[in-house]
Structure formats: structure tokens, C-alpha cells
Amino acid sequence: AQSVTQLGSHVSVSEGALVLLRCNYSSSVPPYLFWYVQYPNQGLQLLLKYTTGATLVKGINGFEAEFKKSETSFHLTKPSAHMSDAAEYFCAVSDATYKYIFGTGTRLKVLA
Amino acid sequence: DAGVIQSPRHEVTEMGQEVTLRCKPISGHNSLFWYRQTMMRGLELLIYFNNNVPIDDSGMPEDRFSAKMPNASFSTLKIQPSEPRDSAVYFCASRPAGTDTQYFGPGTRLTVL
């Protein structure tokens, strides 16, 4: 069985500060890992994904994530937060079939 | 690209009424997913279609819920009769063959009074 844990349902950062959103997963098979972003009243948009290969993955809007097998983690980072990054972020794990298991989400607030 | 299209975007109905949500996947995608998002339960997969055939409906809450995909460009999710606990945002997503990325529609916000 697979599962995802996102630590911190709400994270606040100052504009220009580092963004770190945490995601830990559990999977009995090599996982596929995803980060999605949801802006208010919109659907989910793919930020980045890890399937195989390089463990540091770069996505859109300056975000990146690193797959760390030993820590079963896939944390999302951005060096400098922008007001437009305020949104809800979801981590998801898949076993390379059709099924995504989503985390409960982390709402990011960016302070001016 | 038009993206995944869902209608209506908002639906308010009274308990006991039938509700039909509609989805048009991205052209050429062969997989379609219906999700429900609530504060309490987060994002839950309701049903998955592949090439218009339902493959996994284990997430459908009960017999009041039904989904169809009569062709590659249209799917419906029906709730009959609706109940207040069905209030949620319902998302449709599609995926092209041979990939692992799902593309989500904007969602339908359903309120059952």
C-alpha cells in the first residue's frame, strides 16, 4: 500500500524567503512522485514529477524537489518566494499504474 | 489546448434532486478520472476509465453515484438522489496513453442544501 504525509497544513513565508514544503511517502515499489499546485477556484496543475533518473527534479515557476530514497522524502523547495506562489500544494505518489494517492495538502501563504 | 472542460462550474441543488456533472477530456487522452475533494477527506479517486471502459470504481461512495463515458470525448458523473454530505468539489482529469501525468479540469463546486 502507498501513502503520503505532508507535514504542515499551513506554511507562511515572507516574500523573498525560502519555501520548503515537506512530503514523505510510503511505497512497497519504486514510487512515482508528483507535486501539484491548486490556485483558488482552479484545478490542480502539475509542478514537477519524479519517475526515474535524476533525483533532483526541476519544475515550473522556479520550484524543485529532490527524491531521497533513504529518507522516503520528496520535499518541494523554491529559493525565493513570490506573492503569486500563494496556493495549496499537493504531493502525490503512484506505483506507475493509474492510481495517485494524494497528501492532504499544504496551504502556502506569502507575507509581504 | 482547451484543457479539460467541466460543467457546470457551480451547482446548487436541494436534497433529493438528481445532479449531473459533465466532463470533456483533452482530445487524444485515453484515460479519465473523477475525483472528489472535501476538507475532511481531501482528494479521493471516485472512478477511473480507460478507453471509455470503467476500470476501477471502488471509490464510488454508494449506489447513488454513477458514472458513464459513452465516447472518448465525454463523461458524466450522476448523483441520484443527492444528499448534503455530497457537497464537495468534483474534479475530472484526463491522461494520455503511455504517460503518468494527469491533467485536471477546473472542478465543479456542488452544494446540496
PDB file of N, CA and C in Angstrom, chain A residues 32 34 36 38 41-46 49 51 88 90 94 96-100 102-104 107, chain B residues 9-10 33 35 37 42-43 45 48 55-56 58 91 95 99-107 109:
ATOM      1  N   TYR A  32       6.492   6.670  -8.180  1.00  0.00           N
ATOM      2  CA  TYR A  32       6.466   7.870  -8.988  1.00  0.00           C
ATOM      3  C   TYR A  32       5.926   8.973  -8.066  1.00  0.00           C
ATOM      4  N   PHE A  34       4.881  13.175  -7.382  1.00  0.00           N
ATOM      5  CA  PHE A  34       4.379  14.363  -8.062  1.00  0.00           C
ATOM      6  C   PHE A  34       4.124  15.483  -7.045  1.00  0.00           C
ATOM      7  N   TYR A  36       1.648  18.888  -7.198  1.00  0.00           N
ATOM      8  CA  TYR A  36       0.655  19.674  -7.914  1.00  0.00           C
ATOM      9  C   TYR A  36       0.365  20.946  -7.116  1.00  0.00           C
ATOM     10  N   GLN A  38      -2.609  24.068  -6.568  1.00  0.00           N
ATOM     11  CA  GLN A  38      -4.003  24.443  -6.798  1.00  0.00           C
ATOM     12  C   GLN A  38      -4.190  25.885  -6.372  1.00  0.00           C
ATOM     13  N   ASN A  41     -10.063  28.324  -6.538  1.00  0.00           N
ATOM     14  CA  ASN A  41     -11.133  28.086  -7.519  1.00  0.00           C
ATOM     15  C   ASN A  41     -10.622  27.543  -8.849  1.00  0.00           C
ATOM     16  N   GLN A  42      -9.492  26.864  -8.802  1.00  0.00           N
ATOM     17  CA  GLN A  42      -8.963  26.257 -10.021  1.00  0.00           C
ATOM     18  C   GLN A  42      -8.652  24.778  -9.786  1.00  0.00           C
ATOM     19  N   GLY A  43      -8.392  24.073 -10.870  1.00  0.00           N
ATOM     20  CA  GLY A  43      -7.980  22.680 -10.762  1.00  0.00           C
ATOM     21  C   GLY A  43      -6.516  22.560 -10.403  1.00  0.00           C
ATOM     22  N   LEU A  44      -6.052  21.332 -10.311  1.00  0.00           N
ATOM     23  CA  LEU A  44      -4.669  21.073  -9.955  1.00  0.00           C
ATOM     24  C   LEU A  44      -3.786  21.161 -11.194  1.00  0.00           C
ATOM     25  N   GLN A  45      -2.627  21.763 -11.013  1.00  0.00           N
ATOM     26  CA  GLN A  45      -1.670  21.920 -12.108  1.00  0.00           C
ATOM     27  C   GLN A  45      -0.366  21.250 -11.709  1.00  0.00           C
ATOM     28  N   LEU A  46       0.199  20.452 -12.609  1.00  0.00           N
ATOM     29  CA  LEU A  46       1.434  19.753 -12.307  1.00  0.00           C
ATOM     30  C   LEU A  46       2.589  20.741 -12.193  1.00  0.00           C
ATOM     31  N   LYS A  49       7.561  16.302 -11.434  1.00  0.00           N
ATOM     32  CA  LYS A  49       7.375  14.878 -11.132  1.00  0.00           C
ATOM     33  C   LYS A  49       8.722  14.171 -11.166  1.00  0.00           C
ATOM     34  N   THR A  51      10.064  10.238 -11.813  1.00  0.00           N
ATOM     35  CA  THR A  51       9.733   8.856 -12.171  1.00  0.00           C
ATOM     36  C   THR A  51      10.987   8.005 -12.039  1.00  0.00           C
ATOM     37  N   GLU A  88      -2.410  26.213  -2.704  1.00  0.00           N
ATOM     38  CA  GLU A  88      -2.328  24.946  -1.979  1.00  0.00           C
ATOM     39  C   GLU A  88      -1.517  23.970  -2.820  1.00  0.00           C
ATOM     40  N   PHE A  90      -0.071  20.008  -3.324  1.00  0.00           N
ATOM     41  CA  PHE A  90      -0.360  18.611  -3.045  1.00  0.00           C
ATOM     42  C   PHE A  90       0.780  17.730  -3.544  1.00  0.00           C
ATOM     43  N   SER A  94       2.482   7.476  -6.849  1.00  0.00           N
ATOM     44  CA  SER A  94       1.851   6.494  -7.721  1.00  0.00           C
ATOM     45  C   SER A  94       2.791   5.307  -7.842  1.00  0.00           C
ATOM     46  N   ALA A  96       3.072   3.699 -10.632  1.00  0.00           N
ATOM     47  CA  ALA A  96       3.227   3.634 -12.087  1.00  0.00           C
ATOM     48  C   ALA A  96       2.022   3.001 -12.765  1.00  0.00           C
ATOM     49  N   THR A  97       0.963   2.768 -12.006  1.00  0.00           N
ATOM     50  CA  THR A  97      -0.314   2.432 -12.632  1.00  0.00           C
ATOM     51  C   THR A  97      -1.119   3.733 -12.714  1.00  0.00           C
ATOM     52  N   TYR A  98      -2.390   3.640 -12.716  1.00  0.00           N
ATOM     53  CA  TYR A  98      -3.201   4.831 -12.890  1.00  0.00           C
ATOM     54  C   TYR A  98      -3.454   5.582 -11.589  1.00  0.00           C
ATOM     55  N   LYS A  99      -3.201   4.939 -10.475  1.00  0.00           N
ATOM     56  CA  LYS A  99      -3.719   5.462  -9.214  1.00  0.00           C
ATOM     57  C   LYS A  99      -2.746   6.426  -8.543  1.00  0.00           C
ATOM     58  N   TYR A 100      -3.221   7.630  -8.267  1.00  0.00           N
ATOM     59  CA  TYR A 100      -2.496   8.585  -7.449  1.00  0.00           C
ATOM     60  C   TYR A 100      -3.036   8.497  -6.024  1.00  0.00           C
ATOM     61  N   PHE A 102      -2.990  11.053  -2.984  1.00  0.00           N
ATOM     62  CA  PHE A 102      -2.647  12.439  -2.671  1.00  0.00           C
ATOM     63  C   PHE A 102      -2.448  12.640  -1.174  1.00  0.00           C
ATOM     64  N   GLY A 103      -1.563  13.555  -0.841  1.00  0.00           N
ATOM     65  CA  GLY A 103      -1.472  14.032   0.523  1.00  0.00           C
ATOM     66  C   GLY A 103      -2.611  14.992   0.821  1.00  0.00           C
ATOM     67  N   THR A 104      -2.662  15.433   2.041  1.00  0.00           N
ATOM     68  CA  THR A 104      -3.765  16.281   2.480  1.00  0.00           C
ATOM     69  C   THR A 104      -3.593  17.739   2.088  1.00  0.00           C
ATOM     70  N   ARG A 107      -1.225  24.528   2.541  1.00  0.00           N
ATOM     71  CA  ARG A 107      -1.590  25.862   2.051  1.00  0.00           C
ATOM     72  C   ARG A 107      -0.443  26.808   2.340  1.00  0.00           C
TER      73      ARG A 107
ATOM     74  N   ARG B   9     -19.688  24.868 -13.503  1.00  0.00           N
ATOM     75  CA  ARG B   9     -18.619  25.186 -12.554  1.00  0.00           C
ATOM     76  C   ARG B   9     -19.162  25.230 -11.133  1.00  0.00           C
ATOM     77  N   HIS B  10     -20.398  25.602 -11.004  1.00  0.00           N
ATOM     78  CA  HIS B  10     -21.055  25.644  -9.701  1.00  0.00           C
ATOM     79  C   HIS B  10     -22.459  25.070  -9.844  1.00  0.00           C
ATOM     80  N   PHE B  33     -10.473  10.321 -15.158  1.00  0.00           N
ATOM     81  CA  PHE B  33     -10.610  10.117 -13.720  1.00  0.00           C
ATOM     82  C   PHE B  33     -11.618  11.117 -13.170  1.00  0.00           C
ATOM     83  N   TYR B  35     -12.574  12.719  -9.424  1.00  0.00           N
ATOM     84  CA  TYR B  35     -12.148  12.870  -8.037  1.00  0.00           C
ATOM     85  C   TYR B  35     -13.166  13.723  -7.282  1.00  0.00           C
ATOM     86  N   GLN B  37     -13.153  16.316  -3.812  1.00  0.00           N
ATOM     87  CA  GLN B  37     -12.303  16.997  -2.844  1.00  0.00           C
ATOM     88  C   GLN B  37     -13.161  17.602  -1.746  1.00  0.00           C
ATOM     89  N   GLY B  42      -9.996  15.206   1.859  1.00  0.00           N
ATOM     90  CA  GLY B  42      -9.020  15.555   0.832  1.00  0.00           C
ATOM     91  C   GLY B  42      -9.477  15.114  -0.548  1.00  0.00           C
ATOM     92  N   LEU B  43      -8.514  14.746  -1.390  1.00  0.00           N
ATOM     93  CA  LEU B  43      -8.788  14.324  -2.761  1.00  0.00           C
ATOM     94  C   LEU B  43      -8.947  12.815  -2.819  1.00  0.00           C
ATOM     95  N   LEU B  45     -10.117   9.502  -5.289  1.00  0.00           N
ATOM     96  CA  LEU B  45     -10.461   8.988  -6.611  1.00  0.00           C
ATOM     97  C   LEU B  45     -11.796   8.259  -6.531  1.00  0.00           C
ATOM     98  N   TYR B  48     -12.194   5.444 -12.448  1.00  0.00           N
ATOM     99  CA  TYR B  48     -11.171   5.560 -13.484  1.00  0.00           C
ATOM    100  C   TYR B  48     -11.663   4.815 -14.720  1.00  0.00           C
ATOM    101  N   ILE B  55     -12.625   0.990 -15.226  1.00  0.00           N
ATOM    102  CA  ILE B  55     -11.652   0.000 -14.772  1.00  0.00           C
ATOM    103  C   ILE B  55     -11.711  -0.170 -13.252  1.00  0.00           C
ATOM    104  N   ASP B  56     -11.883   0.929 -12.565  1.00  0.00           N
ATOM    105  CA  ASP B  56     -11.870   0.884 -11.108  1.00  0.00           C
ATOM    106  C   ASP B  56     -12.915   1.868 -10.581  1.00  0.00           C
ATOM    107  N   SER B  58     -14.025   1.510  -7.341  1.00  0.00           N
ATOM    108  CA  SER B  58     -14.048   1.188  -5.914  1.00  0.00           C
ATOM    109  C   SER B  58     -14.178   2.428  -5.033  1.00  0.00           C
ATOM    110  N   PHE B  91     -13.644  16.954  -9.382  1.00  0.00           N
ATOM    111  CA  PHE B  91     -12.690  17.192 -10.452  1.00  0.00           C
ATOM    112  C   PHE B  91     -12.704  16.029 -11.435  1.00  0.00           C
ATOM    113  N   ARG B  95      -5.658  11.722 -19.007  1.00  0.00           N
ATOM    114  CA  ARG B  95      -4.249  11.364 -19.140  1.00  0.00           C
ATOM    115  C   ARG B  95      -4.023  10.723 -20.495  1.00  0.00           C
ATOM    116  N   THR B  99       1.729   7.725 -20.542  1.00  0.00           N
ATOM    117  CA  THR B  99       2.325   8.699 -19.619  1.00  0.00           C
ATOM    118  C   THR B  99       1.735   8.510 -18.229  1.00  0.00           C
ATOM    119  N   ASP B 100       2.330   9.203 -17.269  1.00  0.00           N
ATOM    120  CA  ASP B 100       1.882   9.084 -15.885  1.00  0.00           C
ATOM    121  C   ASP B 100       1.282  10.378 -15.355  1.00  0.00           C
ATOM    122  N   THR B 101       1.141  11.381 -16.188  1.00  0.00           N
ATOM    123  CA  THR B 101       0.688  12.690 -15.727  1.00  0.00           C
ATOM    124  C   THR B 101      -0.787  12.884 -16.005  1.00  0.00           C
ATOM    125  N   GLN B 102      -1.528  13.272 -14.964  1.00  0.00           N
ATOM    126  CA  GLN B 102      -2.937  13.570 -15.101  1.00  0.00           C
ATOM    127  C   GLN B 102      -3.127  15.086 -15.223  1.00  0.00           C
ATOM    128  N   TYR B 103      -4.073  15.477 -16.070  1.00  0.00           N
ATOM    129  CA  TYR B 103      -4.381  16.884 -16.305  1.00  0.00           C
ATOM    130  C   TYR B 103      -5.789  17.141 -15.774  1.00  0.00           C
ATOM    131  N   PHE B 104      -5.866  18.079 -14.855  1.00  0.00           N
ATOM    132  CA  PHE B 104      -7.119  18.303 -14.134  1.00  0.00           C
ATOM    133  C   PHE B 104      -7.945  19.430 -14.754  1.00  0.00           C
ATOM    134  N   GLY B 105      -9.258  19.263 -14.691  1.00  0.00           N
ATOM    135  CA  GLY B 105     -10.170  20.329 -15.035  1.00  0.00           C
ATOM    136  C   GLY B 105     -10.320  21.301 -13.871  1.00  0.00           C
ATOM    137  N   PRO B 106     -11.092  22.366 -14.066  1.00  0.00           N
ATOM    138  CA  PRO B 106     -11.242  23.405 -13.035  1.00  0.00           C
ATOM    139  C   PRO B 106     -12.161  22.996 -11.890  1.00  0.00           C
ATOM    140  N   GLY B 107     -12.893  21.907 -12.070  1.00  0.00           N
ATOM    141  CA  GLY B 107     -13.753  21.423 -10.992  1.00  0.00           C
ATOM    142  C   GLY B 107     -15.170  21.964 -11.053  1.00  0.00           C
ATOM    143  N   ARG B 109     -18.082  22.873  -8.238  1.00  0.00           N
ATOM    144  CA  ARG B 109     -18.391  23.006  -6.810  1.00  0.00           C
ATOM    145  C   ARG B 109     -19.872  22.708  -6.614  1.00  0.00           C
TER     146      ARG B 109
END
